[in-house]
Structures are given as structure tokens and as C-alpha cells.
PDB file of C-alpha atoms and ligand atoms in Angstrom:
ATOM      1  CA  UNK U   1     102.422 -30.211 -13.856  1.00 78.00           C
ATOM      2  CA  UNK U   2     105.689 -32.224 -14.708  1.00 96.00           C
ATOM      3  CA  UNK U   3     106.052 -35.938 -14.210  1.00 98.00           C
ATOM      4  CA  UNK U   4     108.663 -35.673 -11.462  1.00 98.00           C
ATOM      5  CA  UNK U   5     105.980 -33.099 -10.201  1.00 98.00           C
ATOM      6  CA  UNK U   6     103.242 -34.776  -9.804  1.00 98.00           C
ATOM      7  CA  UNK U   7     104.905 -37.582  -8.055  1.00 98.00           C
ATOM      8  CA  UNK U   8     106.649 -36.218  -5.484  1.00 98.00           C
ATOM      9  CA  UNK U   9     102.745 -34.125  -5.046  1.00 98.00           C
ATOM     10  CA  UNK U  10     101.280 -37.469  -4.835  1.00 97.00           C
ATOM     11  CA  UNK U  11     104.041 -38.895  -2.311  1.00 96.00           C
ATOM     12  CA  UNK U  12     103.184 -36.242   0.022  1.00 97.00           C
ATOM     13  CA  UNK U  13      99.415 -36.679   0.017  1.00 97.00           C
ATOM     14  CA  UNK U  14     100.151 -40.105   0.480  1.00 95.00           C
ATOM     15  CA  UNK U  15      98.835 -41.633  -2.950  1.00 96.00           C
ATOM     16  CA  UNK U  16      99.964 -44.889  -4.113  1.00 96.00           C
ATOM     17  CA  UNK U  17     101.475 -45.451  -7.592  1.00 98.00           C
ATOM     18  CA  UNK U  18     100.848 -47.461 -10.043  1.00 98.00           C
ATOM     19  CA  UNK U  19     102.830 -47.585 -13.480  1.00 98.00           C
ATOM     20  CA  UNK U  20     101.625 -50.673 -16.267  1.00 97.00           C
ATOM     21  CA  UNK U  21     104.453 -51.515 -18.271  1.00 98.00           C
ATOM     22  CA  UNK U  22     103.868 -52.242 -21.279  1.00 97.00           C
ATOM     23  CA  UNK U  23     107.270 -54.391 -23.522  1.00 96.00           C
ATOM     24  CA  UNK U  24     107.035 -53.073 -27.230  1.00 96.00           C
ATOM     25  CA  UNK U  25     108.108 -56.373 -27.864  1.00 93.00           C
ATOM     26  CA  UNK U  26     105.256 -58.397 -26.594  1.00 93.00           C
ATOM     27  CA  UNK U  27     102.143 -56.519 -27.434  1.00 95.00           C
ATOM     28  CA  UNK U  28     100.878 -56.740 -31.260  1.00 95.00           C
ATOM     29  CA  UNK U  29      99.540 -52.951 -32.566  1.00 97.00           C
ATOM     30  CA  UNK U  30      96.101 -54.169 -32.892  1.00 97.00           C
ATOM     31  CA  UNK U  31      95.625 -54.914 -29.253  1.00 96.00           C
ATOM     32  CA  UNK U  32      97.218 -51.412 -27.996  1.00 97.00           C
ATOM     33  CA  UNK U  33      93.593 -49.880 -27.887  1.00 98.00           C
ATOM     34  CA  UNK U  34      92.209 -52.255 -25.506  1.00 96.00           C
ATOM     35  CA  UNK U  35      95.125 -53.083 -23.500  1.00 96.00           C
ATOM     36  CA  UNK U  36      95.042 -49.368 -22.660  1.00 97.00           C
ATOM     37  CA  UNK U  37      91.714 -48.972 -21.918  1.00 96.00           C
ATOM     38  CA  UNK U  38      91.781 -51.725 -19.387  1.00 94.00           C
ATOM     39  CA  UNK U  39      94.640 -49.527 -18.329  1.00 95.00           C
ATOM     40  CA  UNK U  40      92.301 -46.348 -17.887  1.00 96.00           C
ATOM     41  CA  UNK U  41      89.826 -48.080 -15.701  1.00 93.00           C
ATOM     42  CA  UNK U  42      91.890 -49.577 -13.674  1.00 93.00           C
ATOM     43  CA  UNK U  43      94.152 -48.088 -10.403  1.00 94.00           C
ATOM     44  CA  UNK U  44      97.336 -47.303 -12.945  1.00 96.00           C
ATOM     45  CA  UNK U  45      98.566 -43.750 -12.600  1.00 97.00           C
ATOM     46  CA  UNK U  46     101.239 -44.084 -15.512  1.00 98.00           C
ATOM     47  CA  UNK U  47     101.976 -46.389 -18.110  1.00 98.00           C
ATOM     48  CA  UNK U  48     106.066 -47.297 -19.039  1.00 98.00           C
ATOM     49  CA  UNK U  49     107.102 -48.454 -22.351  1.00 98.00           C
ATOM     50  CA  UNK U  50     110.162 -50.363 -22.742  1.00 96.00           C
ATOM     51  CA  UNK U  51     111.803 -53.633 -22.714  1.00 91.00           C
ATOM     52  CA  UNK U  52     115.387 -55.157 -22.902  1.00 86.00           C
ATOM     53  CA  UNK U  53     115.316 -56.616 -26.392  1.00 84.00           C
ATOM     54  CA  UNK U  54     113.259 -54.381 -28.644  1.00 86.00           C
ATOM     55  CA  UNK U  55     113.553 -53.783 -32.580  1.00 85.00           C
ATOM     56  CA  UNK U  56     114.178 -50.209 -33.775  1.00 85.00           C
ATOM     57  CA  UNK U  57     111.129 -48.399 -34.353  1.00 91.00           C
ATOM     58  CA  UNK U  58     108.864 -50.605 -32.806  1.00 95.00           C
ATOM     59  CA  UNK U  59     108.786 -48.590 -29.073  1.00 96.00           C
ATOM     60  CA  UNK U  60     107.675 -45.836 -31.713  1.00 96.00           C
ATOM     61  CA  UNK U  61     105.090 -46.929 -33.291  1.00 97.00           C
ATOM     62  CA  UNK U  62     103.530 -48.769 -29.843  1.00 97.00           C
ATOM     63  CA  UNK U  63     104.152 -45.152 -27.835  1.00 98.00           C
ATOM     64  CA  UNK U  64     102.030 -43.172 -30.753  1.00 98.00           C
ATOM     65  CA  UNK U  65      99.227 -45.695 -30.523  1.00 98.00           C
ATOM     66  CA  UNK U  66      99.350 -45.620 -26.487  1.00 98.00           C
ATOM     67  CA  UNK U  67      99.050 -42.234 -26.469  1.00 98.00           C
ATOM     68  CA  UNK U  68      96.280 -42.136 -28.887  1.00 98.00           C
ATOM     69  CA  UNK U  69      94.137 -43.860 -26.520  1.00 98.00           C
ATOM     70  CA  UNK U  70      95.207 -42.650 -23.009  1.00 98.00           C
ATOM     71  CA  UNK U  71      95.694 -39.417 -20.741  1.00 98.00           C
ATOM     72  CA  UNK U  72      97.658 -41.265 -18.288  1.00 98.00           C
ATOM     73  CA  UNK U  73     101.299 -40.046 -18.320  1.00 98.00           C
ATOM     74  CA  UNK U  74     103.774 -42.010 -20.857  1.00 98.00           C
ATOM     75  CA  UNK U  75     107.007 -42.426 -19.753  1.00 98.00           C
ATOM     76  CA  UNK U  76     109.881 -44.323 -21.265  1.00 98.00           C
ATOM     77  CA  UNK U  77     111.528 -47.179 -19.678  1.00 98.00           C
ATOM     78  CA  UNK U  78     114.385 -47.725 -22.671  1.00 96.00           C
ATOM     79  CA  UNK U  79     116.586 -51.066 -22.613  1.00 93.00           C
ATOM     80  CA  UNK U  80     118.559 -49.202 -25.221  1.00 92.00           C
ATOM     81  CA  UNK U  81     119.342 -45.933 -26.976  1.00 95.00           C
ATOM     82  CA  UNK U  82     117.626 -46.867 -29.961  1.00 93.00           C
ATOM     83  CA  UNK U  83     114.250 -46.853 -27.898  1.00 95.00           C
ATOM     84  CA  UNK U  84     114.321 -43.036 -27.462  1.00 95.00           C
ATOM     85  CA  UNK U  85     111.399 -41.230 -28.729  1.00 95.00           C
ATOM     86  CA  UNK U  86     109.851 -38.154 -28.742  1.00 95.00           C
ATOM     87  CA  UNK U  87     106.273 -39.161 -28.420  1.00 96.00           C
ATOM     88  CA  UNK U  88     106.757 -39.927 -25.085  1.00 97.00           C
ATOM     89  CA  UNK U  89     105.969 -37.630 -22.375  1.00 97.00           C
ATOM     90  CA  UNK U  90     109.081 -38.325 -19.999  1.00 98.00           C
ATOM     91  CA  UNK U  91     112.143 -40.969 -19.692  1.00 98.00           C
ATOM     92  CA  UNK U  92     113.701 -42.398 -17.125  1.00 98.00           C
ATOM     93  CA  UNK U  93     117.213 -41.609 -17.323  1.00 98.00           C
ATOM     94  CA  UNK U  94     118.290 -44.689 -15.969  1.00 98.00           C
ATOM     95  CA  UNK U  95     122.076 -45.216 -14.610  1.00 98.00           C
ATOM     96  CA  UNK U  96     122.676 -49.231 -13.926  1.00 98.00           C
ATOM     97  CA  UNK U  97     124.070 -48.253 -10.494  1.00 98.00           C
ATOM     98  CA  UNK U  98     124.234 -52.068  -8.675  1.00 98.00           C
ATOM     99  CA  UNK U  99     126.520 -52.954 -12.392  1.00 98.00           C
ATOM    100  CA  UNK U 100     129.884 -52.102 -13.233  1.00 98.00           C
ATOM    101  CA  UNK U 101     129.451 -51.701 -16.668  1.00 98.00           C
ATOM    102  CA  UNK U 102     130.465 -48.109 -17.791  1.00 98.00           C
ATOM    103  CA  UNK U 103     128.641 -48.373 -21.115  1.00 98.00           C
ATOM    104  CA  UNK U 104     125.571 -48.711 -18.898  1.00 98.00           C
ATOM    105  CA  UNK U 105     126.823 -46.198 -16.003  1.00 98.00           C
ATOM    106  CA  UNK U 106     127.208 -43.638 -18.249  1.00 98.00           C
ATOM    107  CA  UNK U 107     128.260 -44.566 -22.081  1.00 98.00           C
ATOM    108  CA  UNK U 108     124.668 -44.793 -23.564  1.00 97.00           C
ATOM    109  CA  UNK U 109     124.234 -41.390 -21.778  1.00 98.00           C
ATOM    110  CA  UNK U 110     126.437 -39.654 -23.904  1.00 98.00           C
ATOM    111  CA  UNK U 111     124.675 -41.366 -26.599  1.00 97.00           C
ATOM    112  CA  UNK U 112     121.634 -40.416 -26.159  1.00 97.00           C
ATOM    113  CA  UNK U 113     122.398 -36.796 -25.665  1.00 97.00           C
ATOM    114  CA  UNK U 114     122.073 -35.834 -28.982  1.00 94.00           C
ATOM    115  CA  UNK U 115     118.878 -37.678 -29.265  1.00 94.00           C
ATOM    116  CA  UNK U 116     117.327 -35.973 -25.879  1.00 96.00           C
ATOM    117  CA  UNK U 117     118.512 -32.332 -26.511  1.00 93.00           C
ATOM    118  CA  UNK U 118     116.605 -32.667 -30.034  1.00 90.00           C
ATOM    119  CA  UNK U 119     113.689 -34.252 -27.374  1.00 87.00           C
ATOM    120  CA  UNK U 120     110.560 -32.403 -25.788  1.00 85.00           C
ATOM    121  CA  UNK U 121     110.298 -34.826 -23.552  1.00 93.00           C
ATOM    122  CA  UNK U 122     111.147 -34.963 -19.271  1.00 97.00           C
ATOM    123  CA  UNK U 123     113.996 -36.449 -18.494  1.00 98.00           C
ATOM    124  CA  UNK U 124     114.129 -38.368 -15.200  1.00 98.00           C
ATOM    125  CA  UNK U 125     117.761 -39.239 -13.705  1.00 98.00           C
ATOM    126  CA  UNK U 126     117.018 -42.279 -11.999  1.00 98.00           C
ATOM    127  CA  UNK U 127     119.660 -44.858 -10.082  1.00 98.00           C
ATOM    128  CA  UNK U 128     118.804 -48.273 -11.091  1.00 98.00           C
ATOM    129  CA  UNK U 129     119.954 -51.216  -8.622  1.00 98.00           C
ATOM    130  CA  UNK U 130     119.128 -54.541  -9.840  1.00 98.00           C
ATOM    131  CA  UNK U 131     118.838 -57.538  -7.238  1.00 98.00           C
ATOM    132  CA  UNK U 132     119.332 -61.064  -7.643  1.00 96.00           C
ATOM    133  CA  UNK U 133     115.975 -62.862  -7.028  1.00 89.00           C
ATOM    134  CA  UNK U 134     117.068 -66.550  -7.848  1.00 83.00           C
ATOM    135  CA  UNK U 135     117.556 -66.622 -11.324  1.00 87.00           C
ATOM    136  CA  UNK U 136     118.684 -64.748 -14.211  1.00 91.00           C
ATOM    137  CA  UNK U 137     117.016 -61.898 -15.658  1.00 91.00           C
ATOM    138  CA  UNK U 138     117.352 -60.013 -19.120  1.00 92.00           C
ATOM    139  CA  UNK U 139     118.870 -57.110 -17.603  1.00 94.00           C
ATOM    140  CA  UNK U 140     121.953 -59.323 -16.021  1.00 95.00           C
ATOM    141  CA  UNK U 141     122.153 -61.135 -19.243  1.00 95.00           C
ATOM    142  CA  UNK U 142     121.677 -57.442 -21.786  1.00 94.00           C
ATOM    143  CA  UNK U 143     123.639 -55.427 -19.204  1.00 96.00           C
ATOM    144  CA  UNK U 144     126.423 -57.746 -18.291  1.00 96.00           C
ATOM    145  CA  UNK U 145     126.451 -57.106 -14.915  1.00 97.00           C
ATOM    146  CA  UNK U 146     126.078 -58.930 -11.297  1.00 97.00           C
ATOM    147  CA  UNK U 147     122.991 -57.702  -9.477  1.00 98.00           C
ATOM    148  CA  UNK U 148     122.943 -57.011  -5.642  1.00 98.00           C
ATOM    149  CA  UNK U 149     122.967 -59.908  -3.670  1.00 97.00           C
ATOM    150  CA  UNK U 150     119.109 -60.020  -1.699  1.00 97.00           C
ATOM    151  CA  UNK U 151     121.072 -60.477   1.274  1.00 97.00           C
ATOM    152  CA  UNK U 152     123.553 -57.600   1.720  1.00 98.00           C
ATOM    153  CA  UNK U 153     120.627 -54.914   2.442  1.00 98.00           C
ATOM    154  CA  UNK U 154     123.440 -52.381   3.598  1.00 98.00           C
ATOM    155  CA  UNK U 155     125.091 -52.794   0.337  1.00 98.00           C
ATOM    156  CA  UNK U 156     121.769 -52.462  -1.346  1.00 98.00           C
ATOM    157  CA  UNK U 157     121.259 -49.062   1.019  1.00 99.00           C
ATOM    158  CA  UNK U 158     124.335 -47.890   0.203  1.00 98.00           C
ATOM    159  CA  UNK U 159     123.983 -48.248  -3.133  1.00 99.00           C
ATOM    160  CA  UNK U 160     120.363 -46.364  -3.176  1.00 99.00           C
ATOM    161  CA  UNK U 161     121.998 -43.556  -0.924  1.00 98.00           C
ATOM    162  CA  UNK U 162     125.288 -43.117  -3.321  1.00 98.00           C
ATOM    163  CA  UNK U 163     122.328 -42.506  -6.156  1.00 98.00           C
ATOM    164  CA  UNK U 164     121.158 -39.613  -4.037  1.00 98.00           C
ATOM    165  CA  UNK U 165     124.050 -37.908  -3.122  1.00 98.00           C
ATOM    166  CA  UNK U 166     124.544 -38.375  -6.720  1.00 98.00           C
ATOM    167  CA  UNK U 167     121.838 -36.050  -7.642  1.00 98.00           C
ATOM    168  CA  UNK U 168     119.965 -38.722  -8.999  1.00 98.00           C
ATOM    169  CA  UNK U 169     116.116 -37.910  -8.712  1.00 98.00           C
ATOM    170  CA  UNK U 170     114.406 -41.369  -8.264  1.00 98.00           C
ATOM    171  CA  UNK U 171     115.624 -44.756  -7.091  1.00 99.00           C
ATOM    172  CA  UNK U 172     114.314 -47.679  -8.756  1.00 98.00           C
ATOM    173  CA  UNK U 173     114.579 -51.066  -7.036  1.00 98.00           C
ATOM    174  CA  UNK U 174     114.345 -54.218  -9.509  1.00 98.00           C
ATOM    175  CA  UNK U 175     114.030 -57.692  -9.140  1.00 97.00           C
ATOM    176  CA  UNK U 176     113.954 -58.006 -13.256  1.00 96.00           C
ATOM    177  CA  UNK U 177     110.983 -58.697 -15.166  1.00 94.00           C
ATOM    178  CA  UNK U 178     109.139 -61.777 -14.369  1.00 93.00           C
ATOM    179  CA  UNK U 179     111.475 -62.899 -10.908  1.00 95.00           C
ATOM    180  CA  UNK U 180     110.629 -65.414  -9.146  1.00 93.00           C
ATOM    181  CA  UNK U 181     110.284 -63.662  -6.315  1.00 92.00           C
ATOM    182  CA  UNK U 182     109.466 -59.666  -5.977  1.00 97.00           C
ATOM    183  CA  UNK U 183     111.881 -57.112  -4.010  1.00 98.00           C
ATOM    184  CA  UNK U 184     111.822 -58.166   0.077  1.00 98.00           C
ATOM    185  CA  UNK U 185     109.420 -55.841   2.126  1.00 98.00           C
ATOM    186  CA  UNK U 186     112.282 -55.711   4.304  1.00 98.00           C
ATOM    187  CA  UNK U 187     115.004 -54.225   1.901  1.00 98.00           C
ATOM    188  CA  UNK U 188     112.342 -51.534   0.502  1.00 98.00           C
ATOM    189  CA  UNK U 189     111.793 -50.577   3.826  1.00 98.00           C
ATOM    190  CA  UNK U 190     115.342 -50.354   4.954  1.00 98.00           C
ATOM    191  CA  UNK U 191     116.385 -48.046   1.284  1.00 98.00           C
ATOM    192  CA  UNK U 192     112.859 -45.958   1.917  1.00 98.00           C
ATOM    193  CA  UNK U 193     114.271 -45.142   5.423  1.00 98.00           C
ATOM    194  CA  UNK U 194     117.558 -43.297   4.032  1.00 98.00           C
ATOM    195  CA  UNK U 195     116.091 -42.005   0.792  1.00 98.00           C
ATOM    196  CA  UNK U 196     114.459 -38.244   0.605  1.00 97.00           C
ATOM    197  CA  UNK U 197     113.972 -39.161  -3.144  1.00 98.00           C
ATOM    198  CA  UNK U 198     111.198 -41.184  -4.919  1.00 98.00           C
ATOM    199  CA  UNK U 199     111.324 -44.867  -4.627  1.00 98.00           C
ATOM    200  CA  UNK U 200     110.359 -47.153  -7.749  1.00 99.00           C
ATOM    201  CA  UNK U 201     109.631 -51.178  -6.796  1.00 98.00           C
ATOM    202  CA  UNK U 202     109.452 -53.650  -9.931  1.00 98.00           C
ATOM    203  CA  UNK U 203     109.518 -57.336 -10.877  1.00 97.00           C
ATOM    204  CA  UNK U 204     107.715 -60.223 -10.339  1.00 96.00           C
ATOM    205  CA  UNK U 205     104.759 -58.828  -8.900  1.00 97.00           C
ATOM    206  CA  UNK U 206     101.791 -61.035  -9.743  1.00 95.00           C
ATOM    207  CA  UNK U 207      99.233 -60.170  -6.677  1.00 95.00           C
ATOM    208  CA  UNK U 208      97.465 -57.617  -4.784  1.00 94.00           C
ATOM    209  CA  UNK U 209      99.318 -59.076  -1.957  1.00 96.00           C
ATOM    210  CA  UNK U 210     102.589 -58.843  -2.926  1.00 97.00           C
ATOM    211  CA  UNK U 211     101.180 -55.012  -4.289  1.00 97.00           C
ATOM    212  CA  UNK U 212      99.790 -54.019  -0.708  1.00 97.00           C
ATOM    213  CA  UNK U 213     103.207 -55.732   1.157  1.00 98.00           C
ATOM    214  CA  UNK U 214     105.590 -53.308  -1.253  1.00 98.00           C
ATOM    215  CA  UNK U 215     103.572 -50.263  -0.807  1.00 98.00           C
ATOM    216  CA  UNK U 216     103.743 -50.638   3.194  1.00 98.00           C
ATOM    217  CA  UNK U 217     107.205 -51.221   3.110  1.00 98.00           C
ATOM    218  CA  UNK U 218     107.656 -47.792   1.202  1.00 98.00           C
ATOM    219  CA  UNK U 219     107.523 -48.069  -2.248  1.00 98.00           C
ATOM    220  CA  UNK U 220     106.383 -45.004  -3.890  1.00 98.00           C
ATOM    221  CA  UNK U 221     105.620 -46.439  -7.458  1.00 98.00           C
ATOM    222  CA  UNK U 222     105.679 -49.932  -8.506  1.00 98.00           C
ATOM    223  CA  UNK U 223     105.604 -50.968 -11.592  1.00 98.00           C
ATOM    224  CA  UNK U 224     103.899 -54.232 -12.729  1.00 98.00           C
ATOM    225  CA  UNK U 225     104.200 -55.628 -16.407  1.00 97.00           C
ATOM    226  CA  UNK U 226     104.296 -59.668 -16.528  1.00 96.00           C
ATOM    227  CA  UNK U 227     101.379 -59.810 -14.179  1.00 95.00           C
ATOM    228  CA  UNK U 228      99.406 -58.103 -16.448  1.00 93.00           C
ATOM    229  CA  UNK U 229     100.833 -59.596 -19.902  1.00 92.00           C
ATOM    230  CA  UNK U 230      99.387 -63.031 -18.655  1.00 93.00           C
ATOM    231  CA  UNK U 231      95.940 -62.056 -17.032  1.00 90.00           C
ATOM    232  CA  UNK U 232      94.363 -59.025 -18.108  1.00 80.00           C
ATOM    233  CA  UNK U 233      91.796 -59.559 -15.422  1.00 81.00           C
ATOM    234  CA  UNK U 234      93.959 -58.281 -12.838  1.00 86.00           C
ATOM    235  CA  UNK U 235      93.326 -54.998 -13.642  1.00 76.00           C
ATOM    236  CA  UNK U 236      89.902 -55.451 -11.812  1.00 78.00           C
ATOM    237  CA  UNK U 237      91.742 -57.838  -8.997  1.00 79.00           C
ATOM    238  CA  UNK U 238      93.663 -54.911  -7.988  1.00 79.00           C
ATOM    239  CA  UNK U 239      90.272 -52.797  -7.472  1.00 72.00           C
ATOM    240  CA  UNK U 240      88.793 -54.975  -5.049  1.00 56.00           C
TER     241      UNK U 240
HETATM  242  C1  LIG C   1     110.527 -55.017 -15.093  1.00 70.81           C
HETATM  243  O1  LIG C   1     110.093 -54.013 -12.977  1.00 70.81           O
HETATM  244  C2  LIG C   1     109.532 -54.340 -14.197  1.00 70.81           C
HETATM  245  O2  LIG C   1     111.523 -54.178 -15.468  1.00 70.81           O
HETATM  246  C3  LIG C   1     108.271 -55.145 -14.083  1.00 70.81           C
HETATM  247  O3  LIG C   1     108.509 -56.502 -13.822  1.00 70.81           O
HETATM  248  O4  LIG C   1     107.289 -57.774 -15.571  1.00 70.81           O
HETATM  249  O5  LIG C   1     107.875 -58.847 -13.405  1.00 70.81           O
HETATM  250  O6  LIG C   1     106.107 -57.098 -13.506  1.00 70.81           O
HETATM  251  P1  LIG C   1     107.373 -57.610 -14.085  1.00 70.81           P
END
């Protein structure tokens, strides 16, 4: 079954998940193999690969070595064109939808065409709304944008629905890696109410807590990467 696929099968029987990102740019090669199989024992259902800042060739060379080692789906989370590969199993085609910057609306779309249509690999249109959490995050500084302000949830709504109606297939809700504070229960809730499309929840997610509080509120996936750069032991938190 395709990525998309098998999520939407898994929303409807009511399975959380769980995607480990994993930042090309802050994982040496030699540690890949056990990262990952902490990875395979623990709750994850997918592992992303990407970061803002990351060297060409590098998301390469850390996919082929992932996949070596897991059956768990690989999908691409790029910060840039140049991150494109085919060893992955599926991308997120992600549109910047809370910025106003063209190039990352739809420039580096057009630029990666040639790189996709060459591509096996499942491409996943998703609407990307970044929200300010308190301080500033890699994507506001790579992106050159203004995230959504935490407190105009409508706007944030609005934005998520405008995805849809888009024909986007996923929404993905981001606080930025390593916020202060994750996404507000209250404005997943209030986007998962108008959406009929997946929902994606990341950033800043460092407990089983804050896990539990996003899933209730009606995140489909959420995706955790800091959390688990700077304790591998939560892997076996999250299980109990
Ligand atoms: C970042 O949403 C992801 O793009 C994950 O964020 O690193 O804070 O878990 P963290």
C-alpha cells in the first residue's frame, strides 16, 4: 500500500502516528544503525529525513544507510531542493502556506520537477503553516517568512482549510524544530475540526505528555526529532 494509503487506513482505524525525524545534519553515518534500531522497537510508524541547513549529498548518503536498517516507511522532509533523493520512499511536497514567499509557495516546485519526474518515489502535496511559538526558528530565518501568530486560531483555520480546497493532501502544523513550546491542543483541535485531510503536528515535543495532549486534540501524525536527538531513552518513555 502507498504512504498516503496507509495513513489515511490507519486514521480510520483510529491508530496513532508516529514519524522520528531524523536531521542529516546532526547524526554522524556511524550511528545510523543504532539510531534506527531504537527506532524499530519503539512506537514510530515512519521515519522523516530532512533538515533546514543540510550539505548536498549528505540527506543521500544518511537515507541509503536508514533504509538499510529499517522497514519502516522513509519519507522526505526536504529544507531544500538539493535534498531530493530517490532512495526515499515518499516526500512531502511541502508548500510554506502561513509565508509569503513565492520561492517557497511554489518556486522550488518547479525546481524540483525535473528532479521528481526522474523520481520513483510518492509524492505528498502537503500545506505547511508555521506558528510562532516565542522565538525564532530555522524555518522563519531559511524561509524568510512571518509564521502565524499562536493567537489568531481562525487565521490559522483558515489557512489549513485554503490548503484543502487547494487540493493539498495533508496539513502539517509546525511550531519549528526545537520551540519552546509545542502547537496548542486548542488550535489542533480547532484545524482537525474543519479538515477532511490528514493532520501532521511537529516541534518542540519533548514528553509523552505533550505526545498524548496533541493526539487528543486531533493530530493524526506527529513528528518528534529534538526530543529524541538529546535522549535516546525516550524511545522506551513513550512505551510505557
Ligand atoms: C521540526 O516538527 C519537526 O520540523 C520536529 O520538531 O525537533 O522540535 O521535535 P522537534
Amino acid at each position: 500500500m502507498d504512504i498516503y494509503s496507509n495513513i489515511r487506513t490507519s486514521i480510520a482505524e483510529n491508530k496513532r502516528l508516529l514519524a522520528v525525524l531524523i536531521d542529516p545534519d546532526k547524526i554522524e553515518l556511524d550511528n545510523v544503525e543504532a539510531v534506527v534500531a531504537k527506532i524499530n522497537q519503539s512506537i514510530a510508524t515512519h521515519i522523516f529525513v530532512g533538515g533546514s541547513e543540510v550539505g548536498e549529498g549528505v540527506t543521500e548518503t544518511i537515507v541509503k544507510a536508514v533504509k538499510q536498517h529499517t522497514e519502516l516507511p522513509v519519507v522526505l522532509f526536504p529544507g531544500d531542493v538539493t535534498q531530493i533523493t530517490n532512495e526515499v520512499d515518499g516526500i512531502l511536497f511541502l508548500s510554506l502556506i502561513s509565508g509569503r514567499n513565492p520561492d517557497y509557495l511554489i518556486g522550488k516546485h518547479i525546481e524540483a520537477v525535473s528532479k521528481l519526474t526522474k523520481a520513483q518515489l510518492e509524492v505528498l502535496p502537503t500545506g505547511y503553516i508555521l506558528i510562532e511559538n516565542g522565538k525564532q526558528t530555522a524555518v522563519e530565518r531559511v524561509s524568510k517568512t512571518e509564521p502565524l501568530s499562536r493567537n489568531n486560531v481562525q487565521q490559522i483555520v483558515d489557512t489549513a482549510k485554503a490548503g484543502e480546497l487547494l487540493g493539498m493532501k495533508i496539513i502539517y502544523l509546525e511550531a519549528g524544530s526545537g520551540a519552546t513550546h509545542p502547537i496548542e491542543p486548542e488550535i489542533i483541535s480547532a484545524v482537525k475540526e474543519e479538515l477532511s485531510i490528514p493532520l501532521i503536528v511537529g516541534g518542540g515535543i519533548r514528553t509523552k505528555a505533550q505526545l498524548e495532549a496533541a493526539y487528543k486534540a486531533g493530530a493524526d501524525l506527529v513528528v518528534i526529532g529534538t526530543a529524541f536527538e538529546n535522549n535516546q531513552h525516550f524511545f522506551e518513555q513513550l512505551k510505557l
